[in-house]
CSV table of C-alpha atoms in Angstrom, one decimal:
chain,number,residue,atom,x,y,z
I,1326,ALA,CA,-23.7,25.0,-18.2
I,1327,GLN,CA,-23.2,24.5,-14.5
I,1328,ARG,CA,-19.7,25.0,-13.4
I,1329,VAL,CA,-17.5,25.9,-10.4
I,1330,THR,CA,-14.2,27.7,-11.1
I,1331,GLN,CA,-11.3,28.0,-8.8
I,1332,PRO,CA,-8.7,30.0,-10.7
I,1333,GLU,CA,-5.7,29.3,-8.4
I,1334,LYS,CA,-4.2,25.8,-8.2
I,1335,LEU,CA,-1.7,26.9,-5.5
I,1336,LEU,CA,-1.8,29.7,-3.0
I,1337,SER,CA,1.2,30.4,-0.7
I,1338,VAL,CA,0.9,32.8,2.1
I,1339,PHE,CA,3.0,33.5,5.3
I,1340,LYS,CA,1.6,32.7,8.7
I,1341,GLY,CA,-0.4,35.7,10.0
I,1342,ALA,CA,-1.2,37.0,6.5
I,1343,PRO,CA,-4.8,37.2,5.2
I,1344,VAL,CA,-6.0,34.5,2.9
I,1345,GLU,CA,-8.6,34.6,0.1
I,1346,LEU,CA,-9.4,31.6,-2.0
I,1347,LYS,CA,-11.5,32.5,-5.0
I,1348,CYS,CA,-14.6,30.6,-6.2
I,1349,ASN,CA,-16.9,31.6,-9.1
I,1350,TYR,CA,-19.8,29.6,-10.2
I,1351,SER,CA,-22.2,29.4,-13.2
I,1352,TYR,CA,-25.6,28.0,-12.4
I,1353,SER,CA,-29.2,28.7,-13.6
I,1354,GLY,CA,-31.2,28.7,-10.4
I,1355,SER,CA,-30.5,29.0,-6.7
I,1356,PRO,CA,-27.7,26.6,-5.8
I,1357,GLU,CA,-26.4,25.8,-2.4
I,1358,LEU,CA,-22.7,26.6,-2.0
I,1359,PHE,CA,-20.1,24.8,0.1
I,1360,TRP,CA,-16.4,24.8,0.9
I,1361,TYR,CA,-14.8,21.4,1.5
I,1362,VAL,CA,-11.3,20.9,2.9
I,1363,GLN,CA,-8.9,17.9,2.7
I,1364,TYR,CA,-6.0,17.9,5.2
I,1365,SER,CA,-3.1,15.6,4.5
I,1366,ARG,CA,-4.0,11.9,4.8
I,1367,GLN,CA,-7.6,12.8,5.8
I,1368,ARG,CA,-10.9,12.5,4.1
I,1369,LEU,CA,-12.6,15.3,2.3
I,1370,GLN,CA,-14.8,17.1,4.8
I,1371,LEU,CA,-17.2,20.1,5.0
I,1372,LEU,CA,-15.7,23.4,6.1
I,1373,LEU,CA,-18.7,25.6,5.7
I,1374,ARG,CA,-21.9,26.2,3.8
I,1375,HIS,CA,-23.4,29.4,2.6
I,1376,ILE,CA,-26.8,29.1,4.1
I,1377,SER,CA,-25.6,28.8,7.7
I,1378,ARG,CA,-23.5,32.0,7.5
I,1379,GLU,CA,-21.1,30.7,10.1
I,1380,SER,CA,-17.4,31.1,10.7
I,1381,ILE,CA,-15.5,27.8,11.0
I,1382,LYS,CA,-11.8,27.8,12.1
I,1383,GLY,CA,-11.8,31.5,11.4
I,1384,PHE,CA,-12.9,31.1,7.8
I,1385,THR,CA,-15.9,32.9,6.4
I,1386,ALA,CA,-17.4,32.9,2.9
I,1387,ASP,CA,-20.1,35.3,1.5
I,1388,LEU,CA,-22.3,34.4,-1.4
I,1389,ASN,CA,-22.4,37.2,-3.9
I,1390,LYS,CA,-25.2,36.4,-6.3
I,1391,GLY,CA,-24.4,39.4,-8.5
I,1392,GLU,CA,-20.9,38.4,-9.1
I,1393,THR,CA,-21.7,34.6,-8.8
I,1394,SER,CA,-18.8,34.3,-6.3
I,1395,PHE,CA,-18.3,32.5,-3.0
I,1396,HIS,CA,-14.8,33.4,-2.0
I,1397,LEU,CA,-13.3,31.9,1.2
I,1398,LYS,CA,-11.5,34.3,3.5
I,1399,LYS,CA,-9.5,34.2,6.7
I,1400,PRO,CA,-7.9,37.3,8.3
I,1401,PHE,CA,-4.8,35.6,9.8
I,1402,ALA,CA,-3.6,32.3,8.2
I,1403,GLN,CA,-2.2,29.6,10.5
I,1404,GLU,CA,0.2,26.7,9.5
I,1405,GLU,CA,-2.5,24.2,10.2
I,1406,ASP,CA,-4.7,25.7,7.5
I,1407,SER,CA,-2.4,24.2,4.9
I,1408,ALA,CA,-4.7,21.8,2.9
I,1409,MET,CA,-6.6,21.3,-0.3
I,1410,TYR,CA,-9.7,23.4,-0.6
I,1411,TYR,CA,-12.7,22.7,-2.9
I,1412,CYS,CA,-15.6,24.9,-3.7
I,1413,ALA,CA,-18.8,23.1,-4.5
I,1414,LEU,CA,-22.4,23.7,-5.4
I,1415,SER,CA,-25.6,21.6,-5.3
I,1416,GLY,CA,-28.9,22.0,-7.0
I,1417,ARG,CA,-31.4,20.9,-9.6
I,1418,ALA,CA,-30.7,21.6,-13.3
I,1419,SER,CA,-32.4,20.1,-16.4
I,1420,GLY,CA,-34.7,18.0,-14.2
I,1421,THR,CA,-31.9,16.3,-12.3
I,1422,TYR,CA,-29.9,16.9,-9.1
I,1423,LYS,CA,-26.2,17.7,-9.4
I,1424,TYR,CA,-23.3,18.3,-7.1
I,1425,ILE,CA,-20.4,20.1,-8.7
I,1426,PHE,CA,-16.9,20.6,-7.4
I,1427,GLY,CA,-14.2,22.9,-8.5
I,1428,THR,CA,-10.7,21.7,-9.3
I,1429,GLY,CA,-9.4,22.8,-5.9
I,1430,THR,CA,-6.8,25.2,-4.5
I,1431,ARG,CA,-3.9,24.0,-2.5
I,1432,LEU,CA,-3.2,26.4,0.3
I,1433,LYS,CA,0.3,26.5,1.8
I,1434,VAL,CA,0.9,28.6,4.9
I,1435,LEU,CA,4.6,29.3,5.4
I,1436,ALA,CA,6.2,29.8,8.7
H,569,ASP,CA,-19.8,5.2,14.0
H,570,ALA,CA,-16.9,4.5,11.7
H,571,GLY,CA,-18.2,6.9,9.2
H,572,VAL,CA,-18.7,6.1,5.5
H,573,THR,CA,-16.9,2.9,4.6
H,574,GLN,CA,-15.8,1.7,1.1
H,575,SER,CA,-14.5,-1.5,-0.3
H,576,PRO,CA,-12.1,-2.5,-1.6
H,577,THR,CA,-9.4,0.0,-0.9
H,578,HIS,CA,-7.5,-0.7,-4.1
H,579,LEU,CA,-8.4,-2.6,-7.2
H,580,ILE,CA,-6.5,-3.5,-10.4
H,581,LYS,CA,-8.4,-4.4,-13.5
H,582,THR,CA,-7.7,-4.8,-17.2
H,583,ARG,CA,-9.4,-3.1,-20.1
H,584,GLY,CA,-12.8,-4.5,-21.0
H,585,GLN,CA,-13.4,-6.0,-17.5
H,586,HIS,CA,-16.3,-5.1,-15.2
H,587,VAL,CA,-15.9,-3.7,-11.6
H,588,THR,CA,-18.2,-3.3,-8.6
H,589,LEU,CA,-17.4,-0.9,-5.8
H,590,ARG,CA,-19.2,-0.9,-2.5
H,591,CYS,CA,-20.2,1.8,0.0
H,592,SER,CA,-21.8,1.8,3.4
H,593,PRO,CA,-23.2,5.1,4.6
H,594,ILE,CA,-23.2,6.6,8.0
H,595,SER,CA,-26.0,5.1,10.2
H,596,GLY,CA,-29.2,7.2,9.7
H,597,HIS,CA,-28.1,8.6,6.3
H,598,LYS,CA,-30.5,7.7,3.5
H,599,SER,CA,-28.6,9.2,0.6
H,600,VAL,CA,-25.5,8.0,-1.1
H,601,SER,CA,-23.5,9.8,-3.8
H,602,TRP,CA,-20.6,8.5,-6.0
H,603,TYR,CA,-17.8,10.6,-7.4
H,604,GLN,CA,-14.8,10.0,-9.7
H,605,GLN,CA,-11.6,11.9,-8.8
H,606,VAL,CA,-8.8,12.0,-11.3
H,607,LEU,CA,-5.4,13.2,-10.1
H,608,GLY,CA,-5.2,17.0,-10.0
H,609,GLN,CA,-9.0,17.4,-10.4
H,610,GLY,CA,-11.9,17.9,-8.1
H,611,PRO,CA,-14.5,15.1,-7.5
H,612,GLN,CA,-16.8,14.6,-10.5
H,613,PHE,CA,-20.4,13.7,-9.6
H,614,ILE,CA,-21.6,10.4,-11.0
H,615,PHE,CA,-24.8,9.6,-9.2
H,616,GLN,CA,-26.9,10.3,-6.1
H,617,TYR,CA,-29.4,7.9,-4.7
H,618,TYR,CA,-31.9,8.8,-2.1
H,619,GLU,CA,-34.3,6.2,-0.5
H,620,LYS,CA,-33.2,3.7,-3.2
H,621,GLU,CA,-34.2,6.0,-6.1
H,622,GLU,CA,-31.8,7.8,-8.4
H,623,ARG,CA,-32.0,11.5,-7.5
H,624,GLY,CA,-29.2,12.9,-9.6
H,625,ARG,CA,-26.8,11.9,-12.4
H,626,GLY,CA,-23.7,13.5,-13.7
H,627,ASN,CA,-22.3,13.4,-17.3
H,628,PHE,CA,-21.0,9.8,-17.4
H,629,PRO,CA,-21.6,7.1,-20.0
H,630,ASP,CA,-24.1,4.3,-19.5
H,631,ARG,CA,-21.2,2.0,-18.7
H,632,PHE,CA,-21.6,3.5,-15.2
H,633,SER,CA,-24.5,2.3,-13.1
H,634,ALA,CA,-25.4,2.2,-9.4
H,635,ARG,CA,-28.0,1.0,-7.1
H,636,GLN,CA,-29.0,1.4,-3.4
H,637,PHE,CA,-30.1,-1.4,-1.2
H,638,PRO,CA,-32.8,-1.4,1.5
H,639,ASN,CA,-30.1,-0.9,4.2
H,640,TYR,CA,-29.0,2.2,2.2
H,641,SER,CA,-25.7,0.7,1.2
H,642,SER,CA,-24.8,1.2,-2.4
H,643,GLU,CA,-22.8,-0.4,-5.3
H,644,LEU,CA,-21.2,1.4,-8.2
H,645,ASN,CA,-20.8,-0.8,-11.3
H,646,VAL,CA,-18.6,0.1,-14.3
H,647,ASN,CA,-18.7,-2.1,-17.4
H,648,ALA,CA,-16.2,-2.4,-20.3
H,649,LEU,CA,-13.4,-0.6,-18.4
H,650,LEU,CA,-11.2,1.9,-20.2
H,651,LEU,CA,-7.8,3.1,-19.3
H,652,GLY,CA,-9.4,6.5,-18.6
H,653,ASP,CA,-11.5,5.0,-15.8
H,654,SER,CA,-8.5,4.8,-13.6
H,655,ALA,CA,-9.2,7.1,-10.7
H,656,LEU,CA,-10.1,7.4,-7.0
H,657,TYR,CA,-13.8,6.6,-6.6
H,658,LEU,CA,-15.4,8.4,-3.7
H,659,CYS,CA,-18.6,7.6,-1.9
H,660,ALA,CA,-20.4,10.2,0.2
H,661,SER,CA,-23.5,9.8,2.4
H,662,SER,CA,-25.9,12.5,3.5
H,663,PHE,CA,-29.2,13.1,5.2
H,664,PRO,CA,-30.7,16.1,3.4
H,665,GLN,CA,-31.9,18.1,6.3
H,666,LEU,CA,-33.9,21.1,7.2
H,667,ASP,CA,-32.5,23.2,10.0
H,668,SER,CA,-32.7,26.8,11.0
H,669,ALA,CA,-30.6,27.9,8.1
H,670,GLY,CA,-32.5,26.1,5.4
H,671,THR,CA,-32.3,22.8,3.6
H,672,THR,CA,-28.8,21.4,3.1
H,673,ASP,CA,-27.1,18.4,1.6
H,674,THR,CA,-23.7,18.1,3.3
H,675,GLN,CA,-21.7,15.3,1.9
H,676,TYR,CA,-19.8,13.0,4.3
H,677,PHE,CA,-17.0,11.3,2.4
H,678,GLY,CA,-15.5,7.8,2.6
H,679,PRO,CA,-11.8,7.1,2.1
H,680,GLY,CA,-12.3,6.1,-1.6
H,681,THR,CA,-11.4,3.1,-3.7
H,682,ARG,CA,-8.4,3.5,-6.0
H,683,LEU,CA,-9.1,1.8,-9.3
H,684,THR,CA,-6.3,1.1,-11.7
H,685,VAL,CA,-7.1,-0.1,-15.2
H,686,LEU,CA,-4.3,-1.7,-17.2
């Protein structure tokens, strides 16, 4: 079954500390992986995608196909990083296209 | 561009009724997807339409249906409403594109329609 797992519902870190939000996936095929973010009172929006290998707002994520993981990392957390983060994948399975989101991790960056 | 727009913002229905939710995509986007988000959960994929054809479908009953119009706007219909259908319904548009990094289907989300079933 296709699935995205985010094991932490809430992650609290102090400002300046490193951050790692975990994401594991189960998918038969070659999915595209994404991280989406939702800041308070804003719409859900793309943070980054695995195929572009870019760093956005200091965040990076590396796709590890062996461990089927796509963890999101930032070396020094800032207060404005506090938000809800969702890992997602897209791809074809059983002849149809699907877009699957994890349950999300709330990141709180403490002053 | 105002981005993806959805109507109505809020809706209250009773069990057994029918509901229609509407979505207008970003100009130039040819794909629209629908998601259901229950409190405390991530968005659950319902449908994706591309160029007016169903491209993808999630694990939802046949009470859920959708269509896409020639102007790429879309409607989501839910029949025989149940209490469990109460949720935030999100629409997202995309223009699956090929760039230097490969093919990608980034979703651009609307603000959602809050459906309450009593």
